[in-house]
Every structure is written in structure tokens, then in C-alpha cells.
Amino acid sequence: MTLIVVGNAKGGTLSTLRVVGGQLSLLGEVAVGAGCSTFAIDGGFLHVAVKEPSPAIVTLRIDRAAGRHLEVSRREVDDQLAYLAVSPKGHMLVAASYHGGWGASYRVADGVVGEETARVEGRNMHAAVFDPSGHNVYFVSLGEDHVAQLAVTADAGLTPLSEPVVRHTPGSGPRHLVFSQDGRNAYLLTEFTGEAVRFTRGESGRLERAEEVPAFDVTRGLRTSSYGLNPLEGHLIWGADLALAGRWLVCSERTESTVGAVRVLADGSLSGPVVITDTETQPRGLAVSADGEHVVVVGERSGHASLYRIYDDGNLVLQSRLETGEGPNWVRFL
């Protein structure tokens, strides 16, 4: 049985969905606090960032039978978090705070998040990601238009690489980052220009920009956005989330409520044109199943999750749709 966890940020709940025969059903729900807008899966634990009653990382023991995950610890933090990720080695957690303008690392033991071990500054920090080996950490700063590159130290700390940041196009708004399984390529989605960007990754861990392609529907009249503008009022590009699904990179765009699939060639490079699927209203979050065959998308304004099968031509075909809660914006296969 496949399980999916959805973070309903406005409702302050985590919904656990069951997938049987391609159909979604609700298994269980647990209240964790409003603003539960990111979480990371750590073996038998879920680390969830919440805004209320105060900014914190809440750790829950996963209940696969009933979906009513049990809180085991709570680590207070300075500001609301936008992103959490767990090391592949399982010994540390990294976080990014968009409003606080910082990224940080924490030691983790037996599911409990310890004290902060390192901090990185950067305006509007939007993502914190380990490479697949767990040797490096990358913090994406939307406000600085760069990705900070660091090595993990023996004590779960962080130290900058010889090139501390890799810069991106000013005003593009780099947002989220994912790695290929072999760690040789990284893919970035920009919020304001809606581009999928590939970086190659060398043995030192340093990223080098290779190419970019549009990840939104270029026929619908969307225009480049910038910080502080209302994308819906101006019909502006509003990139959100991305994930790898086999030979496709799937990216969500919120103004037109679409998922764009960009082809990934055998060498990891990106190739257009993008394949567009209309989806949930304001698709803030998406995720791909471990086998790369299914994509789940949640809509902040629709309050629903949609489960798709992705085909060889990049088209997403709807399998099932289910109401999850108020303001869903984060989702992962469990």
C-alpha cells in the first residue's frame, strides 16, 4: 500500500492518503499547527515546520497503520521555515527560512532535532537540499539570486566550498532545487521567470550552470514577475515546485495552474518544448513516486490533491482526486 502525506498549511493539519488501485482515500489526519508548509521524512519520523503557536520544527513518529502520527519533540526556531531536508546519512537536518533570511543545520538523533550547528545568511532563503551522498548542502536564496554551496563537516556543521555561491540571473527568483540520483546534475526552478535550469556538479561539489528552458506554458501570455508583485493581478509567472519523474522534470506554475514536464536527456541535459497539463488551482506542491510513474499535485486554493500517471510523452493523466484540507501546499510519498 502506497501512502502520501499532505501538509495543509492554513488548516494546520497533516493528511495521510492511501493509494490503492490508483485511487486516493483518506487514511488519517493529525493537527500540528498552522503554517505546516514543509516537512521531511526521516526513516520512521516526520520533521514538520510550523508557524503557530510559534515557529518550530515538530517531529512526529510515523503511524503507517492509521495515519495519526504522534508528536515526539518540538524544536523552537527563530522564524517560520520554508524548507526542510534530512541528510541521506540520517544524522542531520537542514532548514531554510524565507522571511528570516537564513539557512541552518541541526544534529538529529533518534528522531529528535538538536541544537543548531551552523547558519548561512541569504535574503528570502527558499530551499535547503543535500546532494544524494550527503557530502554537500545547497541553500537557494531567492532574494540574492544565488545558490550557496557548502560541505558537511564531521560534527554536522557546514563549511563553504572554494566557490561559496553560484550566481543566477538577477531578478529570476531561484526557488527550489533537486538532484539527479547520481548527483551529477542539479535542477532549479525560478519563481519569476519560470525556467527550469540545469547545473552540472563536479567532484568538489561545486555547481556549474549548463542550460535553462521554459517550464511554463509560453502560449498563455504570462509575463516575467518580480519580488513584491501580485502574480494573479498581473497575470505573471509564478513558479513553485519541481521533481524528477524518470526522464521528465515536472514543474508547477501557480498563475495558470499547470504542471510543465521538461524532457531530461540521457546526459542529464534539458530539452524543450515543455509538455503542459492543467491541474489543481494554485499548485504549490508536487511529488513523484519512488518508481517515477506517478505524480501527486496539491492545490493551495482548491484544497485537493490529484494523482496522475506520467507517460512516456510527458503527459499527466488523472487517476484520482481527493479533498485534503485547507490550503495544502506540501506533499510527499511516504
mmCIF file of C-alpha atoms in Angstrom:
data_model
loop_
_atom_site.group_PDB
_atom_site.id
_atom_site.type_symbol
_atom_site.label_atom_id
_atom_site.label_comp_id
_atom_site.label_asym_id
_atom_site.label_seq_id
_atom_site.Cartn_x
_atom_site.Cartn_y
_atom_site.Cartn_z
ATOM 1 C CA MET A 1 0.000 0.000 0.000
ATOM 2 C CA THR A 2 1.346 3.410 -1.006
ATOM 3 C CA LEU A 3 0.926 6.351 1.369
ATOM 4 C CA ILE A 4 1.045 10.091 0.688
ATOM 5 C CA VAL A 5 1.331 12.856 3.293
ATOM 6 C CA VAL A 6 -0.110 16.323 2.610
ATOM 7 C CA GLY A 7 0.633 19.448 4.667
ATOM 8 C CA ASN A 8 -2.487 21.667 4.897
ATOM 9 C CA ALA A 9 -0.831 24.943 5.877
ATOM 10 C CA LYS A 10 -3.935 27.007 6.575
ATOM 11 C CA GLY A 11 -5.728 24.200 8.357
ATOM 12 C CA GLY A 12 -2.667 23.252 10.401
ATOM 13 C CA THR A 13 -3.059 19.536 9.703
ATOM 14 C CA LEU A 14 -1.223 16.662 8.060
ATOM 15 C CA SER A 15 -3.458 14.394 5.968
ATOM 16 C CA THR A 16 -2.237 10.886 5.195
ATOM 17 C CA LEU A 17 -3.705 9.452 1.999
ATOM 18 C CA ARG A 18 -3.805 5.831 0.927
ATOM 19 C CA VAL A 19 -3.333 4.791 -2.719
ATOM 20 C CA VAL A 20 -4.995 1.516 -3.663
ATOM 21 C CA GLY A 21 -5.601 0.571 -7.293
ATOM 22 C CA GLY A 22 -4.698 4.087 -8.403
ATOM 23 C CA GLN A 23 -7.385 5.627 -6.167
ATOM 24 C CA LEU A 24 -6.867 8.065 -3.286
ATOM 25 C CA SER A 25 -8.608 7.777 0.076
ATOM 26 C CA LEU A 26 -8.061 9.444 3.446
ATOM 27 C CA LEU A 27 -6.288 7.232 5.977
ATOM 28 C CA GLY A 28 -5.841 9.660 8.857
ATOM 29 C CA GLU A 29 -5.264 13.254 9.923
ATOM 30 C CA VAL A 30 -3.316 14.929 12.724
ATOM 31 C CA ALA A 31 -3.185 18.554 13.875
ATOM 32 C CA VAL A 32 0.328 20.018 14.101
ATOM 33 C CA GLY A 33 -0.144 23.810 13.891
ATOM 34 C CA ALA A 34 -0.927 26.399 11.219
ATOM 35 C CA GLY A 35 1.785 27.081 8.682
ATOM 36 C CA CYS A 36 2.810 23.421 8.319
ATOM 37 C CA SER A 37 4.287 24.289 4.941
ATOM 38 C CA THR A 38 7.219 21.881 4.661
ATOM 39 C CA PHE A 39 8.232 18.529 6.062
ATOM 40 C CA ALA A 40 10.977 15.956 5.646
ATOM 41 C CA ILE A 41 10.759 12.177 6.045
ATOM 42 C CA ASP A 42 13.455 10.643 8.244
ATOM 43 C CA GLY A 43 13.018 6.877 8.423
ATOM 44 C CA GLY A 44 10.185 6.379 10.872
ATOM 45 C CA PHE A 45 9.849 10.095 11.629
ATOM 46 C CA LEU A 46 8.378 13.214 10.058
ATOM 47 C CA HIS A 47 10.024 16.599 10.738
ATOM 48 C CA VAL A 48 7.401 19.289 10.120
ATOM 49 C CA ALA A 49 7.881 23.075 10.151
ATOM 50 C CA VAL A 50 5.008 25.026 11.727
ATOM 51 C CA LYS A 51 4.292 28.730 12.220
ATOM 52 C CA GLU A 52 1.861 28.578 15.149
ATOM 53 C CA PRO A 53 1.699 28.754 18.082
ATOM 54 C CA SER A 54 5.334 29.699 17.437
ATOM 55 C CA PRO A 55 7.859 28.823 14.708
ATOM 56 C CA ALA A 56 9.182 25.328 15.335
ATOM 57 C CA ILE A 57 10.292 22.012 13.868
ATOM 58 C CA VAL A 58 7.859 19.383 15.139
ATOM 59 C CA THR A 59 8.938 15.749 14.970
ATOM 60 C CA LEU A 60 6.321 13.016 14.749
ATOM 61 C CA ARG A 61 6.623 9.237 14.835
ATOM 62 C CA ILE A 62 5.043 7.884 11.647
ATOM 63 C CA ASP A 63 1.927 5.770 12.094
ATOM 64 C CA ARG A 64 1.545 3.826 8.833
ATOM 65 C CA ALA A 65 -1.437 1.850 10.060
ATOM 66 C CA ALA A 66 -3.792 4.715 10.932
ATOM 67 C CA GLY A 67 -2.029 7.864 9.687
ATOM 68 C CA ARG A 68 -2.313 9.530 13.094
ATOM 69 C CA HIS A 69 1.351 10.395 13.577
ATOM 70 C CA LEU A 70 2.430 11.060 17.167
ATOM 71 C CA GLU A 71 4.455 14.120 18.208
ATOM 72 C CA VAL A 72 7.692 13.218 19.989
ATOM 73 C CA SER A 73 9.606 16.515 20.100
ATOM 74 C CA ARG A 74 9.444 20.202 19.203
ATOM 75 C CA ARG A 75 12.447 22.418 18.392
ATOM 76 C CA GLU A 76 11.728 26.165 18.540
ATOM 77 C CA VAL A 77 13.328 28.256 15.771
ATOM 78 C CA ASP A 78 13.718 31.985 15.207
ATOM 79 C CA ASP A 79 11.457 32.323 12.158
ATOM 80 C CA GLN A 80 8.958 30.371 10.090
ATOM 81 C CA LEU A 81 10.636 27.844 7.793
ATOM 82 C CA ALA A 82 10.101 27.368 4.057
ATOM 83 C CA TYR A 83 12.075 24.140 3.551
ATOM 84 C CA LEU A 84 13.391 21.140 5.479
ATOM 85 C CA ALA A 85 15.636 18.295 4.307
ATOM 86 C CA VAL A 86 17.208 15.307 6.052
ATOM 87 C CA SER A 87 20.713 14.055 5.300
ATOM 88 C CA PRO A 88 20.852 10.734 3.427
ATOM 89 C CA LYS A 89 23.034 9.610 6.319
ATOM 90 C CA GLY A 90 20.239 10.458 8.754
ATOM 91 C CA HIS A 91 22.360 12.393 11.253
ATOM 92 C CA MET A 92 21.378 15.978 10.464
ATOM 93 C CA LEU A 93 18.618 18.242 9.232
ATOM 94 C CA VAL A 94 18.869 21.473 7.233
ATOM 95 C CA ALA A 95 16.302 24.264 7.062
ATOM 96 C CA ALA A 96 15.648 27.451 5.102
ATOM 97 C CA SER A 97 13.741 30.483 6.378
ATOM 98 C CA TYR A 98 12.315 32.726 3.652
ATOM 99 C CA HIS A 99 11.174 35.515 5.976
ATOM 100 C CA GLY A 100 14.120 35.216 8.335
ATOM 101 C CA GLY A 101 16.678 35.228 5.544
ATOM 102 C CA TRP A 102 18.780 32.327 6.791
ATOM 103 C CA GLY A 103 19.551 28.649 6.419
ATOM 104 C CA ALA A 104 20.724 26.375 9.225
ATOM 105 C CA SER A 105 21.795 22.852 10.092
ATOM 106 C CA TYR A 106 20.858 20.748 13.122
ATOM 107 C CA ARG A 107 22.092 17.470 14.531
ATOM 108 C CA VAL A 108 19.424 14.718 14.662
ATOM 109 C CA ALA A 109 19.465 11.663 16.973
ATOM 110 C CA ASP A 110 16.659 9.130 17.462
ATOM 111 C CA GLY A 111 14.257 11.456 15.695
ATOM 112 C CA VAL A 112 14.991 14.413 17.989
ATOM 113 C CA VAL A 113 16.280 17.635 16.424
ATOM 114 C CA GLY A 114 19.143 19.061 18.454
ATOM 115 C CA GLU A 115 20.755 22.470 18.679
ATOM 116 C CA GLU A 116 21.666 24.474 15.595
ATOM 117 C CA THR A 117 25.178 23.615 14.376
ATOM 118 C CA ALA A 118 25.671 26.186 11.580
ATOM 119 C CA ARG A 119 23.915 29.134 9.925
ATOM 120 C CA VAL A 120 24.040 30.710 6.458
ATOM 121 C CA GLU A 121 22.613 34.145 5.696
ATOM 122 C CA GLY A 122 20.732 34.979 2.480
ATOM 123 C CA ARG A 123 17.664 37.066 1.634
ATOM 124 C CA ASN A 124 14.474 35.074 1.082
ATOM 125 C CA MET A 125 16.097 31.680 1.551
ATOM 126 C CA HIS A 126 13.748 29.239 -0.164
ATOM 127 C CA ALA A 127 15.337 25.779 -0.176
ATOM 128 C CA ALA A 128 17.922 23.668 1.642
ATOM 129 C CA VAL A 129 18.986 20.476 -0.142
ATOM 130 C CA PHE A 130 21.580 17.712 0.351
ATOM 131 C CA ASP A 131 23.254 16.039 -2.595
ATOM 132 C CA PRO A 132 22.437 12.289 -2.782
ATOM 133 C CA SER A 133 25.664 11.319 -0.994
ATOM 134 C CA GLY A 134 25.090 13.737 1.880
ATOM 135 C CA HIS A 135 28.515 15.344 1.456
ATOM 136 C CA ASN A 136 27.248 18.773 0.416
ATOM 137 C CA VAL A 137 24.372 21.119 1.220
ATOM 138 C CA TYR A 138 22.937 23.794 -1.070
ATOM 139 C CA PHE A 139 20.853 26.763 0.096
ATOM 140 C CA VAL A 140 18.790 28.588 -2.548
ATOM 141 C CA SER A 141 18.406 32.330 -1.929
ATOM 142 C CA LEU A 142 15.597 33.869 -3.984
ATOM 143 C CA GLY A 143 16.489 37.381 -2.824
ATOM 144 C CA GLU A 144 20.199 37.062 -3.611
ATOM 145 C CA ASP A 145 19.660 35.136 -6.876
ATOM 146 C CA HIS A 146 22.234 32.543 -5.911
ATOM 147 C CA VAL A 147 22.790 29.060 -4.516
ATOM 148 C CA ALA A 148 25.155 28.798 -1.528
ATOM 149 C CA GLN A 149 27.418 25.718 -1.702
ATOM 150 C CA LEU A 150 28.754 24.074 1.452
ATOM 151 C CA ALA A 151 30.432 20.899 2.644
ATOM 152 C CA VAL A 152 29.155 18.896 5.601
ATOM 153 C CA THR A 153 31.663 18.636 8.446
ATOM 154 C CA ALA A 154 32.237 15.691 10.781
ATOM 155 C CA ASP A 155 30.268 17.380 13.582
ATOM 156 C CA ALA A 156 27.156 18.031 11.399
ATOM 157 C CA GLY A 157 28.277 21.568 10.686
ATOM 158 C CA LEU A 158 28.799 23.345 7.377
ATOM 159 C CA THR A 159 31.765 24.982 5.688
ATOM 160 C CA PRO A 160 31.696 26.962 2.395
ATOM 161 C CA LEU A 161 33.218 25.436 -0.732
ATOM 162 C CA SER A 162 36.065 27.225 -2.525
ATOM 163 C CA GLU A 163 33.360 28.939 -4.576
ATOM 164 C CA PRO A 164 30.836 29.821 -1.828
ATOM 165 C CA VAL A 165 27.921 30.635 -4.158
ATOM 166 C CA VAL A 166 26.866 30.028 -7.743
ATOM 167 C CA ARG A 167 25.019 33.055 -9.060
ATOM 168 C CA HIS A 168 21.914 33.106 -11.195
ATOM 169 C CA THR A 169 20.251 35.691 -13.454
ATOM 170 C CA PRO A 170 19.390 38.801 -11.379
ATOM 171 C CA GLY A 171 15.666 39.047 -10.725
ATOM 172 C CA SER A 172 14.874 35.472 -11.808
ATOM 173 C CA GLY A 173 13.990 34.334 -8.280
ATOM 174 C CA PRO A 174 15.637 30.902 -7.849
ATOM 175 C CA ARG A 175 13.335 28.827 -5.678
ATOM 176 C CA HIS A 176 13.629 25.037 -5.377
ATOM 177 C CA LEU A 177 16.412 22.592 -6.269
ATOM 178 C CA VAL A 178 16.548 18.831 -6.885
ATOM 179 C CA PHE A 179 19.380 16.416 -7.747
ATOM 180 C CA SER A 180 19.604 13.517 -10.146
ATOM 181 C CA GLN A 181 20.069 10.169 -8.423
ATOM 182 C CA ASP A 182 23.756 10.027 -9.339
ATOM 183 C CA GLY A 183 24.335 13.570 -8.042
ATOM 184 C CA ARG A 184 25.954 14.734 -11.282
ATOM 185 C CA ASN A 185 23.181 17.158 -12.187
ATOM 186 C CA ALA A 186 21.034 19.588 -10.208
ATOM 187 C CA TYR A 187 17.829 21.194 -11.446
ATOM 188 C CA LEU A 188 16.471 24.543 -10.298
ATOM 189 C CA LEU A 189 13.108 26.239 -10.850
ATOM 190 C CA THR A 190 12.856 30.029 -10.873
ATOM 191 C CA GLU A 191 9.773 31.720 -9.447
ATOM 192 C CA PHE A 192 9.701 34.918 -11.506
ATOM 193 C CA THR A 193 10.836 33.654 -14.914
ATOM 194 C CA GLY A 194 9.518 30.078 -14.753
ATOM 195 C CA GLU A 195 12.723 28.499 -16.036
ATOM 196 C CA ALA A 196 13.997 25.009 -15.378
ATOM 197 C CA VAL A 197 17.766 25.333 -15.017
ATOM 198 C CA ARG A 198 20.355 22.562 -15.085
ATOM 199 C CA PHE A 199 23.645 22.684 -13.218
ATOM 200 C CA THR A 200 26.401 20.122 -13.534
ATOM 201 C CA ARG A 201 28.079 19.073 -10.281
ATOM 202 C CA GLY A 202 31.793 18.334 -10.113
ATOM 203 C CA GLU A 203 33.680 16.063 -7.728
ATOM 204 C CA SER A 204 34.321 19.017 -5.422
ATOM 205 C CA GLY A 205 30.580 19.556 -5.094
ATOM 206 C CA ARG A 206 30.636 22.835 -6.992
ATOM 207 C CA LEU A 207 27.742 23.566 -9.336
ATOM 208 C CA GLU A 208 28.170 24.993 -12.821
ATOM 209 C CA ARG A 209 25.250 26.365 -14.796
ATOM 210 C CA ALA A 210 24.646 24.450 -18.043
ATOM 211 C CA GLU A 211 21.328 25.464 -19.663
ATOM 212 C CA GLU A 212 17.764 26.531 -18.982
ATOM 213 C CA VAL A 213 14.411 26.033 -20.718
ATOM 214 C CA PRO A 214 10.893 27.431 -20.072
ATOM 215 C CA ALA A 215 8.879 25.247 -17.688
ATOM 216 C CA PHE A 216 5.528 27.023 -18.166
ATOM 217 C CA ASP A 217 3.004 27.424 -20.980
ATOM 218 C CA VAL A 218 4.524 30.112 -23.203
ATOM 219 C CA THR A 219 1.256 30.438 -25.197
ATOM 220 C CA ARG A 220 -0.865 31.851 -22.355
ATOM 221 C CA GLY A 221 0.538 35.371 -22.192
ATOM 222 C CA LEU A 222 2.337 35.105 -18.855
ATOM 223 C CA ARG A 223 4.878 37.830 -18.181
ATOM 224 C CA THR A 224 8.025 37.913 -16.036
ATOM 225 C CA SER A 225 7.309 38.733 -12.396
ATOM 226 C CA SER A 226 9.418 40.287 -9.645
ATOM 227 C CA TYR A 227 9.531 40.443 -5.869
ATOM 228 C CA GLY A 228 6.518 42.107 -4.231
ATOM 229 C CA LEU A 229 4.150 41.921 -7.226
ATOM 230 C CA ASN A 230 0.828 40.091 -7.167
ATOM 231 C CA PRO A 231 1.143 37.384 -9.851
ATOM 232 C CA LEU A 232 -2.605 36.836 -10.166
ATOM 233 C CA GLU A 233 -3.428 40.523 -10.643
ATOM 234 C CA GLY A 234 -0.724 40.991 -13.278
ATOM 235 C CA HIS A 235 -1.001 37.530 -14.915
ATOM 236 C CA LEU A 236 2.653 36.957 -14.061
ATOM 237 C CA ILE A 237 4.791 33.826 -13.964
ATOM 238 C CA TRP A 238 4.633 32.165 -10.540
ATOM 239 C CA GLY A 239 6.859 29.077 -10.443
ATOM 240 C CA ALA A 240 6.587 26.846 -7.382
ATOM 241 C CA ASP A 241 7.841 23.260 -7.075
ATOM 242 C CA LEU A 242 9.712 20.664 -9.130
ATOM 243 C CA ALA A 243 10.635 16.975 -9.054
ATOM 244 C CA LEU A 244 12.223 14.357 -11.306
ATOM 245 C CA ALA A 245 9.972 11.682 -12.787
ATOM 246 C CA GLY A 246 12.153 9.341 -14.796
ATOM 247 C CA ARG A 247 13.205 11.193 -17.953
ATOM 248 C CA TRP A 248 10.986 14.177 -17.138
ATOM 249 C CA LEU A 249 11.392 17.162 -14.828
ATOM 250 C CA VAL A 250 7.918 18.221 -13.647
ATOM 251 C CA CYS A 251 7.410 21.830 -12.544
ATOM 252 C CA SER A 252 4.350 23.625 -11.184
ATOM 253 C CA GLU A 253 3.223 27.147 -12.157
ATOM 254 C CA ARG A 254 0.541 28.745 -9.998
ATOM 255 C CA THR A 255 -0.958 31.607 -12.031
ATOM 256 C CA GLU A 256 -2.203 29.350 -14.843
ATOM 257 C CA SER A 257 -2.370 26.292 -12.537
ATOM 258 C CA THR A 258 -0.304 23.958 -14.689
ATOM 259 C CA VAL A 259 2.369 21.302 -14.422
ATOM 260 C CA GLY A 260 5.052 21.531 -17.078
ATOM 261 C CA ALA A 261 7.078 18.446 -17.981
ATOM 262 C CA VAL A 262 10.554 19.162 -19.370
ATOM 263 C CA ARG A 263 12.409 16.313 -21.073
ATOM 264 C CA VAL A 264 15.674 15.169 -19.452
ATOM 265 C CA LEU A 265 18.049 13.626 -21.994
ATOM 266 C CA ALA A 266 20.385 10.699 -21.319
ATOM 267 C CA ASP A 267 23.272 13.023 -20.405
ATOM 268 C CA GLY A 268 21.060 14.937 -17.956
ATOM 269 C CA SER A 269 20.559 17.977 -20.178
ATOM 270 C CA LEU A 270 17.141 19.603 -20.591
ATOM 271 C CA SER A 271 15.223 19.796 -23.848
ATOM 272 C CA GLY A 272 12.045 21.645 -24.834
ATOM 273 C CA PRO A 273 9.291 22.148 -25.670
ATOM 274 C CA VAL A 274 7.534 21.757 -22.320
ATOM 275 C CA VAL A 275 4.510 19.423 -22.096
ATOM 276 C CA ILE A 276 1.673 21.159 -20.215
ATOM 277 C CA THR A 277 -1.024 19.602 -18.019
ATOM 278 C CA ASP A 278 -3.742 21.693 -16.353
ATOM 279 C CA THR A 279 -4.022 20.796 -12.692
ATOM 280 C CA GLU A 280 -5.235 21.880 -9.237
ATOM 281 C CA THR A 281 -5.829 25.585 -8.651
ATOM 282 C CA GLN A 282 -2.608 27.214 -7.476
ATOM 283 C CA PRO A 283 -0.412 24.083 -7.407
ATOM 284 C CA ARG A 284 2.079 24.948 -4.693
ATOM 285 C CA GLY A 285 3.476 21.454 -4.121
ATOM 286 C CA LEU A 286 4.064 18.250 -6.034
ATOM 287 C CA ALA A 287 5.905 14.963 -5.576
ATOM 288 C CA VAL A 288 6.841 11.880 -7.581
ATOM 289 C CA SER A 289 6.530 8.237 -6.517
ATOM 290 C CA ALA A 290 9.686 6.200 -5.971
ATOM 291 C CA ASP A 291 9.193 4.323 -9.249
ATOM 292 C CA GLY A 292 8.825 7.605 -11.162
ATOM 293 C CA GLU A 293 5.448 6.592 -12.592
ATOM 294 C CA HIS A 294 3.070 8.765 -10.563
ATOM 295 C CA VAL A 295 2.900 12.466 -9.752
ATOM 296 C CA VAL A 296 0.766 13.961 -6.982
ATOM 297 C CA VAL A 297 -0.107 17.680 -7.020
ATOM 298 C CA VAL A 298 -1.824 19.726 -4.291
ATOM 299 C CA GLY A 299 -3.688 22.991 -4.884
ATOM 300 C CA GLU A 300 -3.492 25.757 -2.308
ATOM 301 C CA ARG A 301 -6.763 27.274 -3.489
ATOM 302 C CA SER A 302 -8.582 24.074 -4.440
ATOM 303 C CA GLY A 303 -7.952 22.181 -1.190
ATOM 304 C CA HIS A 304 -7.500 18.970 -3.165
ATOM 305 C CA ALA A 305 -4.797 16.528 -4.226
ATOM 306 C CA SER A 306 -4.669 14.986 -7.698
ATOM 307 C CA LEU A 307 -2.842 11.763 -8.506
ATOM 308 C CA TYR A 308 -1.552 11.337 -12.076
ATOM 309 C CA ARG A 309 0.261 8.709 -14.084
ATOM 310 C CA ILE A 310 3.036 10.248 -16.175
ATOM 311 C CA TYR A 311 3.507 8.702 -19.601
ATOM 312 C CA ASP A 312 6.492 8.450 -21.911
ATOM 313 C CA ASP A 313 5.369 11.552 -23.841
ATOM 314 C CA GLY A 314 5.342 13.717 -20.694
ATOM 315 C CA ASN A 315 1.556 13.902 -20.414
ATOM 316 C CA LEU A 316 -0.017 13.503 -16.986
ATOM 317 C CA VAL A 317 -3.266 11.509 -16.925
ATOM 318 C CA LEU A 318 -5.529 11.923 -13.901
ATOM 319 C CA GLN A 319 -6.078 8.770 -11.828
ATOM 320 C CA SER A 320 -7.819 10.115 -8.737
ATOM 321 C CA ARG A 321 -8.666 13.342 -6.893
ATOM 322 C CA LEU A 322 -9.413 13.907 -3.201
ATOM 323 C CA GLU A 323 -10.091 16.792 -0.807
ATOM 324 C CA THR A 324 -7.300 17.045 1.778
ATOM 325 C CA GLY A 325 -7.829 20.140 3.929
ATOM 326 C CA GLU A 326 -7.409 23.900 3.954
ATOM 327 C CA GLY A 327 -4.511 25.368 1.975
ATOM 328 C CA PRO A 328 -2.495 22.252 1.072
ATOM 329 C CA ASN A 329 0.956 23.286 -0.123
ATOM 330 C CA TRP A 330 3.382 20.432 0.599
ATOM 331 C CA VAL A 331 3.170 16.773 -0.350
ATOM 332 C CA ARG A 332 5.404 13.703 -0.306
ATOM 333 C CA PHE A 333 5.082 9.978 -0.922
ATOM 334 C CA LEU A 334 5.735 8.219 2.376
#
